[in-house]
Short mmCIF file of C-alpha atoms in Angstrom, two decimals:
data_model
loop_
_atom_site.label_atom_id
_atom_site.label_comp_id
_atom_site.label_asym_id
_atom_site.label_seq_id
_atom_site.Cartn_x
_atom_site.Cartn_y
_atom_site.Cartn_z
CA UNK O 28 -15.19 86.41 -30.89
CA UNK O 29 -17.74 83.35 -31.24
CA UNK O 30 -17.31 83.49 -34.95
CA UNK O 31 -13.48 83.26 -34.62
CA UNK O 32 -13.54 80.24 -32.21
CA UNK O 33 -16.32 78.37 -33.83
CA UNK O 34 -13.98 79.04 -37.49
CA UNK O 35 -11.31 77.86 -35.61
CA UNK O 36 -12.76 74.44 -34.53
CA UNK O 37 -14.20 73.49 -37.87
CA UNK O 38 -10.44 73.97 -39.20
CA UNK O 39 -9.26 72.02 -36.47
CA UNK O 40 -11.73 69.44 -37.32
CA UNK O 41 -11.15 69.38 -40.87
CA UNK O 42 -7.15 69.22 -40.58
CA UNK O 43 -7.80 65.92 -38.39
CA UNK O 44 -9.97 64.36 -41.17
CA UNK O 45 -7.53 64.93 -43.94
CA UNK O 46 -5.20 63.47 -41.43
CA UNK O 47 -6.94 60.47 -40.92
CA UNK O 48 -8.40 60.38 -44.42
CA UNK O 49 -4.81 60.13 -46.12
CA UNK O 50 -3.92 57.00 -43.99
CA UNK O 51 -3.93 53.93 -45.59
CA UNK O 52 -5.87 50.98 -44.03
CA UNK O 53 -5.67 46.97 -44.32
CA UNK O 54 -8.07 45.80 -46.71
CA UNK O 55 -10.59 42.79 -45.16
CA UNK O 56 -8.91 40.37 -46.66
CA UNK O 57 -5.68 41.41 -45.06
CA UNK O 58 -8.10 41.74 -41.41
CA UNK O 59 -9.14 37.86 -42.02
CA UNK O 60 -5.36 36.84 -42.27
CA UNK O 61 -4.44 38.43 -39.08
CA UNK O 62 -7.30 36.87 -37.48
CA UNK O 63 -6.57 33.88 -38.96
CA UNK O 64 -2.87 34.01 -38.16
CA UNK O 65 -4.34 35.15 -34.03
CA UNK O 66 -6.31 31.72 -34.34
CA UNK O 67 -3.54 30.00 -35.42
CA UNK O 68 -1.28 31.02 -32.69
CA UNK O 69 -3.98 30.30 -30.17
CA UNK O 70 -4.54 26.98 -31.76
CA UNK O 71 -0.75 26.42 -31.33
CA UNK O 72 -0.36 26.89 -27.67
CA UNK O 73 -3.49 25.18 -26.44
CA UNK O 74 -1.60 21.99 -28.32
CA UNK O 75 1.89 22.70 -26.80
CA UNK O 76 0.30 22.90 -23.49
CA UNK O 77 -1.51 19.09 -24.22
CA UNK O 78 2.06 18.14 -24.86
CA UNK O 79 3.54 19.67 -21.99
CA UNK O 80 0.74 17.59 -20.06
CA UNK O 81 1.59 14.57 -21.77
CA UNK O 82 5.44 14.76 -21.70
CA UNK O 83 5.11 15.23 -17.72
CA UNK O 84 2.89 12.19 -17.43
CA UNK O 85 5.36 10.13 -19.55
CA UNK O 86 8.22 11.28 -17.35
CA UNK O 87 6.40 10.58 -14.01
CA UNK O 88 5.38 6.85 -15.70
CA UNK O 89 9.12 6.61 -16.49
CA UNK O 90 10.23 7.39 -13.20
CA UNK O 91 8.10 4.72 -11.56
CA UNK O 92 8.58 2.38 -13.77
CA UNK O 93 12.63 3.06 -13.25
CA UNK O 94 11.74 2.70 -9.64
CA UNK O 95 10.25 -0.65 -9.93
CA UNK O 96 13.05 -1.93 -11.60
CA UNK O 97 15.50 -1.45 -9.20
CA UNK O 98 12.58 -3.00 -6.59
CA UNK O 99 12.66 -6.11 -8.72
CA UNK O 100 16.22 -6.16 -9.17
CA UNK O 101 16.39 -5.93 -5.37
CA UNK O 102 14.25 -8.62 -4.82
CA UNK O 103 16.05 -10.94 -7.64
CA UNK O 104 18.84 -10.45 -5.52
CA UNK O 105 17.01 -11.49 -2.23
CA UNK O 106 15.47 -14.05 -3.87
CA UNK O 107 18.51 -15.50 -5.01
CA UNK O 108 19.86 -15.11 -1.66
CA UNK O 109 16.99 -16.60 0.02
CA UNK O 110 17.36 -19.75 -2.37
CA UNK O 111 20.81 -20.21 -1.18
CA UNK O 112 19.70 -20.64 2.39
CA UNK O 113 16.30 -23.00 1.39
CA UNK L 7 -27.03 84.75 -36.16
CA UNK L 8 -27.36 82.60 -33.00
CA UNK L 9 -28.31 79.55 -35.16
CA UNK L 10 -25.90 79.75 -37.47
CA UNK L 11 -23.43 79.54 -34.95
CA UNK L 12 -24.70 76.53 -33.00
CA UNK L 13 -24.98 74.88 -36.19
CA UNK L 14 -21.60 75.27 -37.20
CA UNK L 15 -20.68 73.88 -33.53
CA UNK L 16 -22.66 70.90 -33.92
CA UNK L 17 -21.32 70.47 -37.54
CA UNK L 18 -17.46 70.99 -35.53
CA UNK L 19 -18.13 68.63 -32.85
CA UNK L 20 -19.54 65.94 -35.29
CA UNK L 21 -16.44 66.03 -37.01
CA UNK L 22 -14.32 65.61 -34.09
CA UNK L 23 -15.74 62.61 -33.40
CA UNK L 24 -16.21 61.02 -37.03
CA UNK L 25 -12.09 62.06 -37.24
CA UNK L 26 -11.43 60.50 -33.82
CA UNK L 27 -13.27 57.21 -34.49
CA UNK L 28 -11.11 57.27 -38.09
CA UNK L 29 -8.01 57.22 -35.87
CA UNK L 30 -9.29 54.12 -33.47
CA UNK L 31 -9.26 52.00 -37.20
CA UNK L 32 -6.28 49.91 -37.79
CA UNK L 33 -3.94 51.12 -39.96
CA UNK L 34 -1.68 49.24 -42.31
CA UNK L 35 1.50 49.66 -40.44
CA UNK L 36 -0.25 48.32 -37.59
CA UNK L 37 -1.74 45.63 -39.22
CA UNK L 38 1.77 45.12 -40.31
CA UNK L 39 3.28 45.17 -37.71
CA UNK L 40 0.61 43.09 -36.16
CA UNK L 41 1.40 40.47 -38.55
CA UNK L 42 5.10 40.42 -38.43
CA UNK L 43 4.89 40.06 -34.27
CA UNK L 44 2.48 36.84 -34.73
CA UNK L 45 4.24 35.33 -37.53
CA UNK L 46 7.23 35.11 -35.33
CA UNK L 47 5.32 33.77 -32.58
CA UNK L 48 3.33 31.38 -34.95
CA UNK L 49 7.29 29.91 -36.26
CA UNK L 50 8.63 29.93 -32.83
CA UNK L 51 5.46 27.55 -31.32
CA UNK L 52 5.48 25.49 -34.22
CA UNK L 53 9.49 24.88 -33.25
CA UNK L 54 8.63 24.81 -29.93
CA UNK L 55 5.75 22.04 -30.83
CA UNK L 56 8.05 20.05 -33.20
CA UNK L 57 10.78 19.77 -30.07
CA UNK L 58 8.52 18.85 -27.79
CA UNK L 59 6.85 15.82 -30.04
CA UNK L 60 10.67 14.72 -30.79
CA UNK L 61 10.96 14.72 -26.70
CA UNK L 62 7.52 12.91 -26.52
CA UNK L 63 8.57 10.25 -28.95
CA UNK L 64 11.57 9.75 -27.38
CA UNK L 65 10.38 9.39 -23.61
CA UNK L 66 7.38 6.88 -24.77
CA UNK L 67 10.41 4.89 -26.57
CA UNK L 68 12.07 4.81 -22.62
CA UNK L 69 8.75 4.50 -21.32
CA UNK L 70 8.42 0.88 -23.56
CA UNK L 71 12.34 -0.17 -22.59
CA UNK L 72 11.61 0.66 -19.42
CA UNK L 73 8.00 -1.54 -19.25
CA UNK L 74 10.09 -4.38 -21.64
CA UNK L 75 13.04 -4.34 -18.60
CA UNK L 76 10.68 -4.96 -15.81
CA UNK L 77 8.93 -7.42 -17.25
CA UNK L 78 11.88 -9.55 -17.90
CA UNK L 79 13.03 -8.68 -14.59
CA UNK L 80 9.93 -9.87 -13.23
CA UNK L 81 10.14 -12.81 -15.17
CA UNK L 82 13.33 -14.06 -14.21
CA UNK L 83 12.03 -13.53 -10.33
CA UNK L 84 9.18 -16.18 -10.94
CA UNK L 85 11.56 -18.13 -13.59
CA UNK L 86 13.90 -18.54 -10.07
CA UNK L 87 10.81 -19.81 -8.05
CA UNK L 88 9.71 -22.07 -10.33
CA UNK L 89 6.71 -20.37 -10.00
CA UNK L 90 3.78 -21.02 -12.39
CA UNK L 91 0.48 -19.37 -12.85
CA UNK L 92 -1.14 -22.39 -11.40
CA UNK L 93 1.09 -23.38 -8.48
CA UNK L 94 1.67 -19.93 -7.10
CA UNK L 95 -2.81 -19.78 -7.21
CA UNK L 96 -2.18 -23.30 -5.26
CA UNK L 97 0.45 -21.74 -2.87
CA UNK L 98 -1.75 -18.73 -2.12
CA UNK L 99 -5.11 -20.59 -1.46
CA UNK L 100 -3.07 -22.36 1.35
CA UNK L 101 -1.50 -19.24 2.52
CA UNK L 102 -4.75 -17.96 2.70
CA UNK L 103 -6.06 -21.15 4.61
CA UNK L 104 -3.08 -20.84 6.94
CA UNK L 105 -4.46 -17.07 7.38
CA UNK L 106 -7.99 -18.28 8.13
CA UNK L 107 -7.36 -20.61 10.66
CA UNK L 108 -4.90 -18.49 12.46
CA UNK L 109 -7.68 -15.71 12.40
CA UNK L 110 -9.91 -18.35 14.02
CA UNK L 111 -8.17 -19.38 16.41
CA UNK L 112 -6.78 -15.75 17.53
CA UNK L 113 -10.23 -14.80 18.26
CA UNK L 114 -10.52 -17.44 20.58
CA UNK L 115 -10.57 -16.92 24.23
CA UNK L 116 -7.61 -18.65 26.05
CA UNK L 117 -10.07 -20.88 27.64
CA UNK L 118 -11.23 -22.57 24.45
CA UNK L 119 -7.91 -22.00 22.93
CA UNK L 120 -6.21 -24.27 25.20
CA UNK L 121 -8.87 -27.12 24.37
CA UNK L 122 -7.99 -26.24 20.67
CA UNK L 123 -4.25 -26.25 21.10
CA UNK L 124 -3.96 -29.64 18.71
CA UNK L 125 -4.61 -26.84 16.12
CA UNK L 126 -2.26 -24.26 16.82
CA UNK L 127 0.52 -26.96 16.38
CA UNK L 128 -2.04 -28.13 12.58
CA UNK L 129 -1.52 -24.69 11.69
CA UNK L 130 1.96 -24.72 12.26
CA UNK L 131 2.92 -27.36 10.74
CA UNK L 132 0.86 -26.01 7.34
CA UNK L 133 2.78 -23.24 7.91
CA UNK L 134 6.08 -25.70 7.81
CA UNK L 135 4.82 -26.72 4.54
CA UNK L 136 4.08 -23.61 2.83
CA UNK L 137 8.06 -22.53 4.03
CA UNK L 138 9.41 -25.40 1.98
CA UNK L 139 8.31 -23.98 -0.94
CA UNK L 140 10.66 -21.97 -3.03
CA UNK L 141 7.56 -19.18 -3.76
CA UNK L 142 8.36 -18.48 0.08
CA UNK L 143 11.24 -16.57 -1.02
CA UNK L 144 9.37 -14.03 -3.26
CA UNK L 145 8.89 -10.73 -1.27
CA UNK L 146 5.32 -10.25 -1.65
CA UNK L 147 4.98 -13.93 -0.01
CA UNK L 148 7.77 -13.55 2.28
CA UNK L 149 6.63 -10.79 4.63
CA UNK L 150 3.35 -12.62 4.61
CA UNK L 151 4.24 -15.66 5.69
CA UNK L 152 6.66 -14.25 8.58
CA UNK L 153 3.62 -12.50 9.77
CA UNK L 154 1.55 -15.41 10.17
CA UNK L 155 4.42 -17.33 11.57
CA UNK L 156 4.52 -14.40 14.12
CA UNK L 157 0.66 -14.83 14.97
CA UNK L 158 1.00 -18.78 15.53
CA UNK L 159 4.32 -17.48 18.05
CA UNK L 160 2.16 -15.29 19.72
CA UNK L 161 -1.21 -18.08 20.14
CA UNK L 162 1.71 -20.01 21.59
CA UNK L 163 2.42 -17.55 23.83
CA UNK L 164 -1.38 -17.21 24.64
CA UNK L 165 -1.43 -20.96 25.39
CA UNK L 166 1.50 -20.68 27.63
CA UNK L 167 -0.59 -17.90 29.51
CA UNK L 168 -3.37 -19.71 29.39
CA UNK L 169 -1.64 -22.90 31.24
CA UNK L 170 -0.05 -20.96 33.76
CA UNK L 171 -3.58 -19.77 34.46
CA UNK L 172 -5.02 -22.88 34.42
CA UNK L 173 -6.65 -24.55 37.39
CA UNK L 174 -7.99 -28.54 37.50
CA UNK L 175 -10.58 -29.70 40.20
CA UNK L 176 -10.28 -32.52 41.68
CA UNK L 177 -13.17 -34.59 40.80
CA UNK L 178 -13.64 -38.11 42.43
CA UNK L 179 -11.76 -41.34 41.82
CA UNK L 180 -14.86 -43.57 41.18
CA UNK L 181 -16.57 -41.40 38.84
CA UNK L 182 -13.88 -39.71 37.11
CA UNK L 183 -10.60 -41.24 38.57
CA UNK L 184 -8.34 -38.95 39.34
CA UNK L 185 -5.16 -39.09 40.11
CA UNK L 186 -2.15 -37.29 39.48
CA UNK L 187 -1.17 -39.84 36.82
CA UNK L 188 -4.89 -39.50 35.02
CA UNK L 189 -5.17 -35.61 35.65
CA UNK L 190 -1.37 -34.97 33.48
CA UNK L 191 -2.82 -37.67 30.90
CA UNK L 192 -5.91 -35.88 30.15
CA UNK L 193 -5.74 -34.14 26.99
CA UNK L 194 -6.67 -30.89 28.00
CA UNK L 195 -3.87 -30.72 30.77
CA UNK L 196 -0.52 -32.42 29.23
CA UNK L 197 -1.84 -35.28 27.20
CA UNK L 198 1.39 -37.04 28.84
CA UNK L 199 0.95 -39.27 32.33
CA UNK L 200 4.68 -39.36 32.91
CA UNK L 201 4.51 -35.51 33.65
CA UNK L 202 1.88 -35.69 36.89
CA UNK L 203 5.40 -34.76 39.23
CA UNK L 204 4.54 -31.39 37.91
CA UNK L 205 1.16 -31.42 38.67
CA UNK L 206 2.38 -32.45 42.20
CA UNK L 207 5.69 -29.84 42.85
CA UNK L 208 3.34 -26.90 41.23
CA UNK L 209 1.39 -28.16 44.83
CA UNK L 210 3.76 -28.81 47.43
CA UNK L 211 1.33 -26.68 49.41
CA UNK L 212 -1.39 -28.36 49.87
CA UNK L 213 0.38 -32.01 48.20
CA UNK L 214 2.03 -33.81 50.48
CA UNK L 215 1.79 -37.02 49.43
CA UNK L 216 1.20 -37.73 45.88
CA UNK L 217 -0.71 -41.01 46.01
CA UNK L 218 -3.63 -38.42 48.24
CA UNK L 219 -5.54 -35.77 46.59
CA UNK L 220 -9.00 -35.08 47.48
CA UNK L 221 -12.20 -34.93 46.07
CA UNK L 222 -12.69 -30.22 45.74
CA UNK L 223 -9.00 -29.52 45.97
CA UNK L 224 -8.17 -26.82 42.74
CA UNK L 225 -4.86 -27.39 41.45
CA UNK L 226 -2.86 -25.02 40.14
CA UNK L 227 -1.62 -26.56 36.58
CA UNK L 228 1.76 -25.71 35.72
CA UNK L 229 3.40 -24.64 32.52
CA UNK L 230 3.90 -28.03 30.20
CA UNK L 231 7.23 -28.48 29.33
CA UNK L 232 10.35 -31.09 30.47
CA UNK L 233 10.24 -32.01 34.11
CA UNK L 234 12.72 -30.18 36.23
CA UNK L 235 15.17 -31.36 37.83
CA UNK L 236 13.58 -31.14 41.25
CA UNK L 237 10.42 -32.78 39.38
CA UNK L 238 12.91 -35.52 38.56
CA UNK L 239 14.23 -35.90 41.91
CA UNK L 240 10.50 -35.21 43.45
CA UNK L 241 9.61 -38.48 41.27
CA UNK L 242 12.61 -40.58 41.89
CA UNK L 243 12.07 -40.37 45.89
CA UNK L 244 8.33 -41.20 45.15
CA UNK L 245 9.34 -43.99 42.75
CA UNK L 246 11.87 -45.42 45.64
CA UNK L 247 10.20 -45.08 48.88
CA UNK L 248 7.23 -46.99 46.53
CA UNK L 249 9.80 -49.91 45.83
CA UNK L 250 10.72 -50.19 48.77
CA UNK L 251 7.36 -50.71 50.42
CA UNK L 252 7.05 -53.36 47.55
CA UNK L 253 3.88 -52.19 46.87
CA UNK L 254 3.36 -50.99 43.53
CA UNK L 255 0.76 -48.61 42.62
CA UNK L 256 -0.69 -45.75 40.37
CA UNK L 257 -0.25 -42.22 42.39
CA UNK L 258 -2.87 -40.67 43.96
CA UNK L 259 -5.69 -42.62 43.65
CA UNK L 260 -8.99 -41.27 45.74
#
């Protein structure tokens, strides 16, 4: 009964290895361009997240700046105003 | 027989695991597929990235128009004044002086103000001066200057407190001859002789005749201003029952 089981498992064990032993694999070369291409991606979204930054900074200086200008186009207007009456 | 059979489960169980670790490698359809996922991802940022540097470009282009439009806006402000880098430094210092003095004098107590009142009317009429100019009209200068115009209204209003407060005793006519005339000309009370029927009608209590005050009495100094018209009258009946004594003389003399 031992024998059988113990015959049994090193089949079962040697099936799996053939298994695994007829699959093909990347070759390091291939590894180091998927880790490269990994990097790369990486690399890419730190930057678009620097630009995201940046565009949102540019938009909020835009906005002020657009909000000055109709301050100072206010004023021109009071000033002119205020001229008329000096 | 025992051994043999443990080493052929050791030799089984080794295999397991050198098979299983085998299967944990990467295999080329994964790597594949691996590669296929990132490459999209990889062309999709680098769109992504090229999109966003086109929106980039274009905001700090708006951003520039937008810093080119206020400047010219803000030029045509100061172009309207007149204004100059030098003159508006000129027109500040004073506003600034104007601001000083006003400071001064508001920390003042009524007392002291009141003998310092010659300056609330200096700094006003600074304050006149610095309105004529056209930089008034720019908003950061405007505000300013109807603040301190404000502060010089309320020292005014202090003053006027401060007179209806205010109290003169009666000193003695040889040493510091007083009279109703000489108390409303002293500088500290009206600076003006010609208002002493105020002096007099502010103390109908304890005035009955004009041309009589004595030496201790505390007088209760009206408000300056106009006389009113019972002050008028008060001073005509003086001035006639004087004329027609014939006997012409200063009031209240002691």
């Amino acid at each position: 009964m031992k024998k059988s089981f113990a015959g049994l498992f090193v089949a079962g064990a040697l099936l799996a290895m053939m298994a695994t032993g007829c699959t093909s694999k990347p070759s390091p070369a291939e590894l180091k361009q998927l880790e490269d291409l990994k990097a790369e991606v990486s690399s890419l979204q730190r930057e678009i997240a620097a630009k995201e930054s940046e565009k949102a900074a540019l938009m909020k200086a835009i906005a002020d700046k657009a909000a000055q200008l109709a301050q100072c186009e206010k004023d021109k207007a009071l000033v002119q105003e205020r001229l008329k009456g000096m | 027989m025992k051994v043999m059979n443990r080493v052929i489960l050791v030799a089984a169980l080794a295999l397991y695991v050198s098979s299983y670790a085998a299967a944990q490698e990467m295999t080329k359809e994964e790597w594949q597929k691996q590669m296929t996922e990132l490459t999209a991802t990889r062309n999709d940022l680098k769109s992504k990235l090229t999109a966003l540097q086109t929106e980039i470009d274009k905001l700090k282009k708006e951003d520039a128009d937008k810093a080119a439009a206020l400047k010219k806006c803000n030029d045509e402000v100061m172009a309207l004044v007149g204004a100059e880098a030098a003159a508006e430094r000129t027109f500040v210092a004073k506003l600034d002086e104007v601001d000083a003095k006003i400071n001064e004098l508001s920390r003042l107590s009524n007392q002291d103000l009141w003998a310092r009142k010659g300056e609330v009317d200096d700094v006003q009429k600074a304050l006149d001066e610095v309105k004529k100019n056209k930089m008034n009209a720019l908003p950061k200068y405007f505000d300013r200057i109807k603040e301190q115009q404000n502060r010089i209204d309320a020292l005014r209003k202090t003053l006027e407190t401060a007179q209806l407060q205010m109290t003169y005793t009666v000193g003695t006519w040889a040493k510091d001859r007083d009279c109703l005339w000489n108390i409303a000309k002293k500088p500290k009370i009206y600076d003006n002789a010609f208002l002493w029927p105020k002096i007099w009608q502010g103390n109908k209590g304890q005035i009955k005749n004009p041309d009589v005050i004595k030496k201790g009495q505390v007088l209760t100094i009206p408000a300056k201003g106009d006389l009113t018209k019972e002050e008028k009258s008060a001073a005509r009946s003086y001035w006639s029952k004087k004329t027609a004594a014939a006997v012409p003389s200063a009031p209240a003399k002691k």
